[in-house]
Short mmCIF file of N, CA and C in Angstrom, two decimals:
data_model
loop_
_atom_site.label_atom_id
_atom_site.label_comp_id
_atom_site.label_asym_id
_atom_site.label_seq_id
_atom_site.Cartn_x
_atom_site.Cartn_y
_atom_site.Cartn_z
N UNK S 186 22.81 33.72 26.68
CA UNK S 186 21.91 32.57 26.68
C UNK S 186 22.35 31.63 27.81
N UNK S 187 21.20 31.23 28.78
CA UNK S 187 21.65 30.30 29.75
C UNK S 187 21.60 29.06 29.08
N UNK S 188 22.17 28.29 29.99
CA UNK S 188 22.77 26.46 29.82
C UNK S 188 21.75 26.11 29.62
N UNK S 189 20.83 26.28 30.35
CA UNK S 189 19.34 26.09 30.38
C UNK S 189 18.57 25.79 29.24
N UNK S 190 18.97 27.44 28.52
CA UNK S 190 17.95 27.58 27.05
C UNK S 190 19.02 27.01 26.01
N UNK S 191 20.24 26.99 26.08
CA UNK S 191 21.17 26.05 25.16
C UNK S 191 20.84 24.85 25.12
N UNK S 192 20.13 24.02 26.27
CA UNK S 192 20.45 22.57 26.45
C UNK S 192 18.84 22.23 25.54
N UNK S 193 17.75 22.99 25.95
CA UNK S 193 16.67 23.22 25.26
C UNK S 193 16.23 23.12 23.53
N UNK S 194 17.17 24.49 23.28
CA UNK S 194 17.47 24.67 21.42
C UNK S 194 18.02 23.42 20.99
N UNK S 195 18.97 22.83 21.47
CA UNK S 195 19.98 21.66 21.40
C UNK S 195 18.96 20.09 21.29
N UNK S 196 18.22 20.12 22.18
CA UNK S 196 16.87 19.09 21.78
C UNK S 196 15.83 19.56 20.88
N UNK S 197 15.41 20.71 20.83
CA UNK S 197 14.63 20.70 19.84
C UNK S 197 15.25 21.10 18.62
N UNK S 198 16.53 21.13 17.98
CA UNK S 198 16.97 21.06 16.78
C UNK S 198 17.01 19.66 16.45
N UNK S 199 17.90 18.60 17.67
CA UNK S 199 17.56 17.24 17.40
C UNK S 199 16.45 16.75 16.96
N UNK S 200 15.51 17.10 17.30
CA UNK S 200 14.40 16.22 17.37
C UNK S 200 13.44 16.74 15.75
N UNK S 201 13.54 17.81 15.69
CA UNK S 201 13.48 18.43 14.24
C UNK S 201 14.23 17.75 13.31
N UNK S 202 15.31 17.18 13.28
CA UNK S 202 16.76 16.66 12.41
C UNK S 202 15.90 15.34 12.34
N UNK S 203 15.14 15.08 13.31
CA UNK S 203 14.83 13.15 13.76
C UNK S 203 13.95 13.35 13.27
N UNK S 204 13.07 14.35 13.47
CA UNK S 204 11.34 13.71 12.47
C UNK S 204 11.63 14.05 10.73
N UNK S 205 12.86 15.29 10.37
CA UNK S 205 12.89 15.49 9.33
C UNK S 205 13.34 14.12 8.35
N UNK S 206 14.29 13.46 9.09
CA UNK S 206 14.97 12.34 8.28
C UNK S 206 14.33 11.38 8.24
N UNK S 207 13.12 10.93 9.63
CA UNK S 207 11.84 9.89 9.40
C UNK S 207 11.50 10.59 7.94
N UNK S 208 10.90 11.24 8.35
CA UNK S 208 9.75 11.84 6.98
C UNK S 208 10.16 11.74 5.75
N UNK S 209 11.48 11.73 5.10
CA UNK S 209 12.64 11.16 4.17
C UNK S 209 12.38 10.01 3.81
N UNK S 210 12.37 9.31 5.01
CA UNK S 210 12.50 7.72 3.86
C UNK S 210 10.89 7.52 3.44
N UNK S 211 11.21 6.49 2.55
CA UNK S 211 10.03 5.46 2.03
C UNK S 211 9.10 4.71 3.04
N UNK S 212 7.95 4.77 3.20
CA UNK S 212 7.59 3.97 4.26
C UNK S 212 6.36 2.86 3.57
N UNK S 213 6.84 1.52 4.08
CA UNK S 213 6.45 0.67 3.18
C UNK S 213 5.20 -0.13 4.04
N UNK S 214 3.66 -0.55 3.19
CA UNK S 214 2.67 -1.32 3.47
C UNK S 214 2.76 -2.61 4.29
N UNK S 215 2.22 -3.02 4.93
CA UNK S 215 2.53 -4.49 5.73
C UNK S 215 1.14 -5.23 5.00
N UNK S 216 1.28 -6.28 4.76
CA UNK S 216 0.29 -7.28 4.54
C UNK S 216 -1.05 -7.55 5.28
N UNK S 217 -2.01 -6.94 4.86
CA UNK S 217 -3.15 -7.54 5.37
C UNK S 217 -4.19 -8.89 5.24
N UNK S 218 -4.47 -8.85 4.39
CA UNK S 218 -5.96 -10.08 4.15
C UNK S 218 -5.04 -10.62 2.67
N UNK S 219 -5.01 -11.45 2.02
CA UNK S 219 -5.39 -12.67 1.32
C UNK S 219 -6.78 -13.47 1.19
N UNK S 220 -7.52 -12.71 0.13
CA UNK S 220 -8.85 -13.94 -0.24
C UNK S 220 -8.82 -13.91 -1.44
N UNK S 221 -9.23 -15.39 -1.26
CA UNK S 221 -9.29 -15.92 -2.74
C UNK S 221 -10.49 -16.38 -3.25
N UNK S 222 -11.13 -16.63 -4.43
CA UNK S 222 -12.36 -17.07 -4.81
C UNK S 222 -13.45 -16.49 -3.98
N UNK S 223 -13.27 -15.31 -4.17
CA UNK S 223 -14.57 -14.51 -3.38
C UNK S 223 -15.50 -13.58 -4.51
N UNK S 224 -16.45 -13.90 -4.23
CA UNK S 224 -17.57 -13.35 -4.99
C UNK S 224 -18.23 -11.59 -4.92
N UNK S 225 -17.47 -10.97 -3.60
CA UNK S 225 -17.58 -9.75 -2.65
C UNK S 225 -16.48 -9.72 -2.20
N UNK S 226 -16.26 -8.52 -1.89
CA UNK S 226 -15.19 -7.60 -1.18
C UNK S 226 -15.42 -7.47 0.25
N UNK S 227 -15.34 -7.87 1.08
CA UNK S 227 -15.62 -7.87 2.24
C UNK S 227 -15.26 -6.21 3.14
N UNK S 228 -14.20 -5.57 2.12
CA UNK S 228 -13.62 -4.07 2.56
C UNK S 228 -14.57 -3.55 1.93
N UNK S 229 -15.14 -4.04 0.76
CA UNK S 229 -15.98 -3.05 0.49
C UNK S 229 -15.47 -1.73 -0.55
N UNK S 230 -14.35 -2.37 -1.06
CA UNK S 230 -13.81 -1.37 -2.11
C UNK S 230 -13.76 -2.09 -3.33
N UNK S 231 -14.03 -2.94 -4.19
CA UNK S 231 -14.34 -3.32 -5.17
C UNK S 231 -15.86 -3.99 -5.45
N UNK S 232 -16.08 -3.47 -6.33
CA UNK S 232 -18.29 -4.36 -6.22
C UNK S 232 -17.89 -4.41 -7.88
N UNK S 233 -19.36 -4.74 -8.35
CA UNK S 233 -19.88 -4.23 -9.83
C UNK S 233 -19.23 -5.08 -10.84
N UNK S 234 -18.77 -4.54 -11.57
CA UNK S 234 -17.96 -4.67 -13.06
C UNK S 234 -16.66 -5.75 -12.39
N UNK S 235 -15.84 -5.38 -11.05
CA UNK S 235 -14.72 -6.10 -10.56
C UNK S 235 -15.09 -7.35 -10.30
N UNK S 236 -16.39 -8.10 -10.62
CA UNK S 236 -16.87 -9.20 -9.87
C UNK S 236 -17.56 -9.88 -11.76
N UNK S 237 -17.53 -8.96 -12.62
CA UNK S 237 -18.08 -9.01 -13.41
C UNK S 237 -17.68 -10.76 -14.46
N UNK S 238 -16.75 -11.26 -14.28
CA UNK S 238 -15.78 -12.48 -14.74
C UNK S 238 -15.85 -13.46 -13.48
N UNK S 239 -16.70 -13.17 -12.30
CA UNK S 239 -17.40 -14.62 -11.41
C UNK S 239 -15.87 -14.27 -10.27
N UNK S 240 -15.82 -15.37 -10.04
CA UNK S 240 -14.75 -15.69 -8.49
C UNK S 240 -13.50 -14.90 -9.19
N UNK S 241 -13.51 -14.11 -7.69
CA UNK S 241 -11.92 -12.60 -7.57
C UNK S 241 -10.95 -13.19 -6.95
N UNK S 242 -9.61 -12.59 -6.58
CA UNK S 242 -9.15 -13.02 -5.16
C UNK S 242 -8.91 -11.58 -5.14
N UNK S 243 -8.61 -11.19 -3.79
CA UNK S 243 -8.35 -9.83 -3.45
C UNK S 243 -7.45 -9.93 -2.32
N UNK S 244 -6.32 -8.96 -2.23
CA UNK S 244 -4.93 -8.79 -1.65
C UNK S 244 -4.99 -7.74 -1.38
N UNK S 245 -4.67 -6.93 -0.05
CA UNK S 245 -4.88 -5.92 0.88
C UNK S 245 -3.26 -5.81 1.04
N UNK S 246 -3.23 -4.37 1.66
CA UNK S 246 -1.81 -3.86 2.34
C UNK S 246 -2.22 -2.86 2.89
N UNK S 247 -1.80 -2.52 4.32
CA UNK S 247 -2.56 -1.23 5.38
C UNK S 247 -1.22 -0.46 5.49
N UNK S 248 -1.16 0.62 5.58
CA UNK S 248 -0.46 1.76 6.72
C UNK S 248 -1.72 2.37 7.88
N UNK S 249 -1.38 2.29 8.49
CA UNK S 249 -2.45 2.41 10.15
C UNK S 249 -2.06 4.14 10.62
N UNK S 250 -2.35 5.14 10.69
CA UNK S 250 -1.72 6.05 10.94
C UNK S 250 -3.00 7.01 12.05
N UNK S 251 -2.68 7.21 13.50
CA UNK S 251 -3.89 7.96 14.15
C UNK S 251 -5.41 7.13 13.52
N UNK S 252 -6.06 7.88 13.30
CA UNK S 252 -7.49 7.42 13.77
C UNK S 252 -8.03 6.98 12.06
N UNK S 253 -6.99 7.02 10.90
CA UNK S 253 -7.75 6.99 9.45
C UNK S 253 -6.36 5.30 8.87
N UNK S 254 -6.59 5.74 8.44
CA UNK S 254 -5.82 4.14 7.35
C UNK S 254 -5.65 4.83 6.02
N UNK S 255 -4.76 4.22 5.21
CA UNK S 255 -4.18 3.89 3.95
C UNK S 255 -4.70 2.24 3.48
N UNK S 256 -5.10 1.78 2.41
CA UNK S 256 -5.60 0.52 1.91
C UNK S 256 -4.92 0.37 0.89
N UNK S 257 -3.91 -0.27 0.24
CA UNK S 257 -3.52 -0.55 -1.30
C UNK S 257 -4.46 -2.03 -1.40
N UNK S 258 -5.32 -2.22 -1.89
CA UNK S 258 -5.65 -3.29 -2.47
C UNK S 258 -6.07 -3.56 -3.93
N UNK S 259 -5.53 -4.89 -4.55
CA UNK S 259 -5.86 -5.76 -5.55
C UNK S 259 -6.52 -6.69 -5.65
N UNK S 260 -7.23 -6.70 -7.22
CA UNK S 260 -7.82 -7.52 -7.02
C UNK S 260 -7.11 -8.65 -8.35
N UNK S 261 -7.46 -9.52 -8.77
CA UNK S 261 -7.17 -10.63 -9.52
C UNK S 261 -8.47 -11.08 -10.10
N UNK S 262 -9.02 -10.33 -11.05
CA UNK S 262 -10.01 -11.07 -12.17
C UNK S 262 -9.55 -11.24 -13.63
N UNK S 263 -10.48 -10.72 -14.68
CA UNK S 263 -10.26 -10.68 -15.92
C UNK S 263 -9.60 -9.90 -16.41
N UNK S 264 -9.34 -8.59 -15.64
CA UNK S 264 -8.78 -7.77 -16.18
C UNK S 264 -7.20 -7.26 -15.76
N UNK S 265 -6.69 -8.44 -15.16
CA UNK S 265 -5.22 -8.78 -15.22
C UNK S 265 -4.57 -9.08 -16.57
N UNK S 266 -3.80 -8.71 -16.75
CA UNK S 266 -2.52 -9.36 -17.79
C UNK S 266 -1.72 -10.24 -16.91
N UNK S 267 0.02 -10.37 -17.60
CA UNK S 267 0.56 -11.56 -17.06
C UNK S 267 1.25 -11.18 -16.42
N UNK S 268 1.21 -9.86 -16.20
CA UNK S 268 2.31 -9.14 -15.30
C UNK S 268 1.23 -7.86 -14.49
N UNK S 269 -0.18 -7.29 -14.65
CA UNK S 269 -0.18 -6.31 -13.95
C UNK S 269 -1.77 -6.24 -13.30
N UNK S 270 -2.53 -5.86 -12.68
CA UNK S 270 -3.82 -6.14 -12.16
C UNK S 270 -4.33 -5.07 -11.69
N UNK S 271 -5.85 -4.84 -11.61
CA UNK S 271 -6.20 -3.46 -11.38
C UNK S 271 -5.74 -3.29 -9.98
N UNK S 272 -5.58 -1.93 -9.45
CA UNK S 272 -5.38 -1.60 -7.98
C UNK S 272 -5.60 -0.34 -7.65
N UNK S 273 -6.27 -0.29 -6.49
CA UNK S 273 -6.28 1.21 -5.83
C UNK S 273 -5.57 0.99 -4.15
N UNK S 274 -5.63 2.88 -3.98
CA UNK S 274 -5.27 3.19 -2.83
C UNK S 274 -6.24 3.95 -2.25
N UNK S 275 -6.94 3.35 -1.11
CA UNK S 275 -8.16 4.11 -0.68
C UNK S 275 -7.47 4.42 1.10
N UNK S 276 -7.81 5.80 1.04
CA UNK S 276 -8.32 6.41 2.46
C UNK S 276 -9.07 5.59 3.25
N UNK S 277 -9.16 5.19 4.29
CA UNK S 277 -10.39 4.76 5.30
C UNK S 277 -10.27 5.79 6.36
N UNK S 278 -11.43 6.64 6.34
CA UNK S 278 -11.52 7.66 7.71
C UNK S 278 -12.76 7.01 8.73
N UNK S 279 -12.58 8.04 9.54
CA UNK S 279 -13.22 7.93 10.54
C UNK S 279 -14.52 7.54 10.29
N UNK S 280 -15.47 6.63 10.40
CA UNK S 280 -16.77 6.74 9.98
C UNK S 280 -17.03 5.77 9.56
N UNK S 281 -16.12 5.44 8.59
CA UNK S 281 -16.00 4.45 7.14
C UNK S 281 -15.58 4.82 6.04
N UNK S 282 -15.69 6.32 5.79
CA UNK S 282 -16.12 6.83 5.00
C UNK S 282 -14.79 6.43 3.66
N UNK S 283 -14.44 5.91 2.77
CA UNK S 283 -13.50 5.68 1.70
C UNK S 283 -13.23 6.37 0.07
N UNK S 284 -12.20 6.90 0.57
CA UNK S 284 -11.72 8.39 -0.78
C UNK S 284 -10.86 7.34 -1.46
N UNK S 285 -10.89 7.25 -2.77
CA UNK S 285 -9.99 6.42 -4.00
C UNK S 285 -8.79 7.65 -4.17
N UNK S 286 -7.87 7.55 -3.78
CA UNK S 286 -6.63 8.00 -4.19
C UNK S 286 -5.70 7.72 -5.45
N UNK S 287 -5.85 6.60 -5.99
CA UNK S 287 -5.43 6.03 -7.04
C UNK S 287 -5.94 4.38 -7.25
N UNK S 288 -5.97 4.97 -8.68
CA UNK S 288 -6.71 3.80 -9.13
C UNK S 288 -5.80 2.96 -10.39
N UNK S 289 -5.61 2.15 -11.11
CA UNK S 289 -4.88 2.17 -11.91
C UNK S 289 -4.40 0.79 -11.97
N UNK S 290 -3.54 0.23 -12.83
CA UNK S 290 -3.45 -0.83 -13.22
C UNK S 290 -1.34 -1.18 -12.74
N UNK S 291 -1.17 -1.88 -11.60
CA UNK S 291 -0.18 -2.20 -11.33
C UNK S 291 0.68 -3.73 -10.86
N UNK S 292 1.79 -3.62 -11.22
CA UNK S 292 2.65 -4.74 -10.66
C UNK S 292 1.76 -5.94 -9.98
N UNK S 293 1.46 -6.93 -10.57
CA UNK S 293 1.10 -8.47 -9.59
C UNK S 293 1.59 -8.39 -8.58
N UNK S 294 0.99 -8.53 -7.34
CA UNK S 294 1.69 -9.11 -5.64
C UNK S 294 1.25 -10.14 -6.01
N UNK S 295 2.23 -10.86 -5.12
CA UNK S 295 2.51 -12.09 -4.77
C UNK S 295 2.47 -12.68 -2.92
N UNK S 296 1.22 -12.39 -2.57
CA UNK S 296 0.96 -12.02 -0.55
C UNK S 296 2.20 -13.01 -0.11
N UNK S 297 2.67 -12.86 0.94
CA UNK S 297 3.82 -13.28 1.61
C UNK S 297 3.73 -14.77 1.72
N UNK S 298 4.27 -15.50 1.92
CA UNK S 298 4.48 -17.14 2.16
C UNK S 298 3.04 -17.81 1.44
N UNK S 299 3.44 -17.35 0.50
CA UNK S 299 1.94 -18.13 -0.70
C UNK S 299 2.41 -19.51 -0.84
N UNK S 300 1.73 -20.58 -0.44
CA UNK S 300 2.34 -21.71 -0.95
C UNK S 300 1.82 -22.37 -2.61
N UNK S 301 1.70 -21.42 -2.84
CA UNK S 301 1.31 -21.71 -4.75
C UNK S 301 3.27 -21.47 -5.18
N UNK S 302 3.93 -20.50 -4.21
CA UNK S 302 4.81 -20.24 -4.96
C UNK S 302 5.91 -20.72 -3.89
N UNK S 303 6.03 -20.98 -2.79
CA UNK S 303 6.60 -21.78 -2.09
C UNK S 303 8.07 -22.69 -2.67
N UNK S 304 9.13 -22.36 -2.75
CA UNK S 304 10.32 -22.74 -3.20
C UNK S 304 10.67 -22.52 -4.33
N UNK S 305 10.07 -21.86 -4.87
CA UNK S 305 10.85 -20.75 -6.42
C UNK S 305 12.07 -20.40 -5.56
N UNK S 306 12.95 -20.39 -6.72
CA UNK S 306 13.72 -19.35 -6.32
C UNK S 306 13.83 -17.81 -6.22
N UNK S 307 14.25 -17.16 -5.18
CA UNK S 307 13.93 -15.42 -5.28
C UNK S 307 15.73 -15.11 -5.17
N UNK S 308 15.62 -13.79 -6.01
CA UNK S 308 16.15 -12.99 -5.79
C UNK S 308 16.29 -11.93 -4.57
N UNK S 309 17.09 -11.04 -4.43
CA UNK S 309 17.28 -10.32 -2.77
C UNK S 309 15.68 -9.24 -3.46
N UNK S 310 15.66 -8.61 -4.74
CA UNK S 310 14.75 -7.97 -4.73
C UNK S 310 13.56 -8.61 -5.04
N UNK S 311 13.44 -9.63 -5.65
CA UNK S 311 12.23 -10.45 -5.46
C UNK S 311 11.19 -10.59 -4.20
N UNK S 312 11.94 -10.80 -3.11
CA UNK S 312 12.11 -11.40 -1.89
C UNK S 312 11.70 -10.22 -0.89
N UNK S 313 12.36 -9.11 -1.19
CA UNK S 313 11.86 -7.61 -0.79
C UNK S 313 10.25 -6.95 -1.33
N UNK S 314 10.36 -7.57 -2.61
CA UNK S 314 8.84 -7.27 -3.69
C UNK S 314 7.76 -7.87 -3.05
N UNK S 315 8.35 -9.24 -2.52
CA UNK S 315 6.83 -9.98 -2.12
C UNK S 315 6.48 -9.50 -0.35
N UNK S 316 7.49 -9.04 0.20
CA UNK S 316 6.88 -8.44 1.62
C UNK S 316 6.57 -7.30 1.20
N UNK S 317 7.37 -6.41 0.06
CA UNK S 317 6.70 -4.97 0.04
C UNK S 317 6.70 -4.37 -0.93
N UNK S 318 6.01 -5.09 -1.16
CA UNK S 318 5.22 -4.55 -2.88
C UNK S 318 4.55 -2.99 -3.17
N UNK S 319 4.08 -2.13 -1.95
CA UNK S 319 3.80 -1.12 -2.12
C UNK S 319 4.44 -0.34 -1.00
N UNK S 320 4.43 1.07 -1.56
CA UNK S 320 5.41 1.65 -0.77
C UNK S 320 5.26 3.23 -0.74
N UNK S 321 5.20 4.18 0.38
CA UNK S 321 5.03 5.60 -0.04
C UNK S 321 6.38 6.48 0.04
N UNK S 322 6.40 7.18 -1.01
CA UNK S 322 7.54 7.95 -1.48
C UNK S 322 7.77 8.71 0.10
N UNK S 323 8.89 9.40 0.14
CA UNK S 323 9.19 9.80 1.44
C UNK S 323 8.40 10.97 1.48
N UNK S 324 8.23 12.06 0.57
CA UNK S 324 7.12 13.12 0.57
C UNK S 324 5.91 12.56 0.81
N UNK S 325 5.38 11.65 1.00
CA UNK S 325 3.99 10.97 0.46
C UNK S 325 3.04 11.17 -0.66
N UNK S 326 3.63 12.08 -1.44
CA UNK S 326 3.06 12.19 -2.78
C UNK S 326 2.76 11.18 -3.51
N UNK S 327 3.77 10.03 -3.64
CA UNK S 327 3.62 9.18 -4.49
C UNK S 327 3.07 7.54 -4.27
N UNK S 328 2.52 6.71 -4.61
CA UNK S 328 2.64 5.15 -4.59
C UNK S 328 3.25 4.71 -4.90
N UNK S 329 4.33 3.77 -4.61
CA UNK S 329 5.28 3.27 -5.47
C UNK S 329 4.95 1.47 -5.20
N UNK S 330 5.21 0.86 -6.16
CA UNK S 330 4.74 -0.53 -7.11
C UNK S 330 5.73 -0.98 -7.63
N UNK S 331 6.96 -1.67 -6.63
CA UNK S 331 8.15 -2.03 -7.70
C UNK S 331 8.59 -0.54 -8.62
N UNK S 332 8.92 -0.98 -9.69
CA UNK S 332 9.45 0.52 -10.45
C UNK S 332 8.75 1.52 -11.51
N UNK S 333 7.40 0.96 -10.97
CA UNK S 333 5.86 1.85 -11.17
C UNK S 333 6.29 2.75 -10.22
N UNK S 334 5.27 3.71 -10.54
CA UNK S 334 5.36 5.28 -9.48
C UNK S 334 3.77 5.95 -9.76
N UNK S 335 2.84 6.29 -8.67
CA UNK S 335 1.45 6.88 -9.36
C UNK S 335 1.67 7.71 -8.23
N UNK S 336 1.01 9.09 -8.92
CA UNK S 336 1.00 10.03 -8.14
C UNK S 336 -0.12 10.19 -7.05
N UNK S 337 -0.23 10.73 -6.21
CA UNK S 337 -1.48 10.76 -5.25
C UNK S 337 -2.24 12.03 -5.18
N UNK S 338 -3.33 11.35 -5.97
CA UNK S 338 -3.69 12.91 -7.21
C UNK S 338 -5.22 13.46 -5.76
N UNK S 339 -5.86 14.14 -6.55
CA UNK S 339 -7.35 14.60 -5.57
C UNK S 339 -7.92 13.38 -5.39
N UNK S 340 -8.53 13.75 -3.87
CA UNK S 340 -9.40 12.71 -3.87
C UNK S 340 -11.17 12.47 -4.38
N UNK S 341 -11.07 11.30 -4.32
CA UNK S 341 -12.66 10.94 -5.46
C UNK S 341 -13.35 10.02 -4.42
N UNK S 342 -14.45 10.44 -3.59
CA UNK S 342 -14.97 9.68 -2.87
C UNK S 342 -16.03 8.55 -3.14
#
């Protein structure tokens, strides 16, 4: 084997080692939109029954990936408890077109520098919860919600 094709194998085992151990970790949502007292969804992923109890607020989180998106959004109506609120994870492809990946009832966010909550005290994981409240398992199989876990079942368009 020349130096050549050694020096070759030698980068592409690296670089195999480098995308394998990306692909490993958790990769976590960034904050999108904050609205509050809205009557409509402006994304266009909650209507109907979610509007059904008058003024929503609705809380977004994107992963941006090539030409489609990831959406975790919540909403905040009637059908919150004191700890958990409906939420899905929708696909956005090319087009518009939006697949519900999970749907389900999870963990309250709290969108980043809310001044409703503005000088509470946080904890280190508190503090981690409110920038990244949602999160994909390193396989991407899963959603993860604080120490909720939903699987990322077929999609339902």
């Amino acid at each position: 084997m020349t130096v050549h094709m050694r020096c070759r194998l030698a980068v592409s085992i690296g670089c195999l080692l480098l995308v394998g151990s990306a692909a490993a970790a958790e990769v976590n949502f960034t904050f999108k939109s904050a609205r509050r007292d809205v009557m409509t969804d402006p994304d266009g992923i909650w209507s109907g029954d979610a509007f059904a109890g008058g003024k929503a607020s609705i809380f977004t989180y994107e992963i941006r990936s090539g030409t489609s998106s990831l959406i975790v959004s919540q909403i905040w109506n009637e059908d919150c408890s004191s700890s958990v609120c409906p939420t899905m994870l929708v696909r956005l492809e090319p087009g518009g077109r939006r697949i519900v990946l999970v749907d389900d009832m999870m963990h309250q966010v709290l969108p980043p520098n809310d001044p409703r909550f503005a000088g509470l005290p946080q904890s280190a994981e508190q503090a981690q919860y409110e920038h990244h409240p949602f999160r994909l398992s390193g396989d991407g199989k899963k959603l993860l919600n604080g120490d909720f876990s939903f699987d990322i079942g077929q999609s339902k368009p």
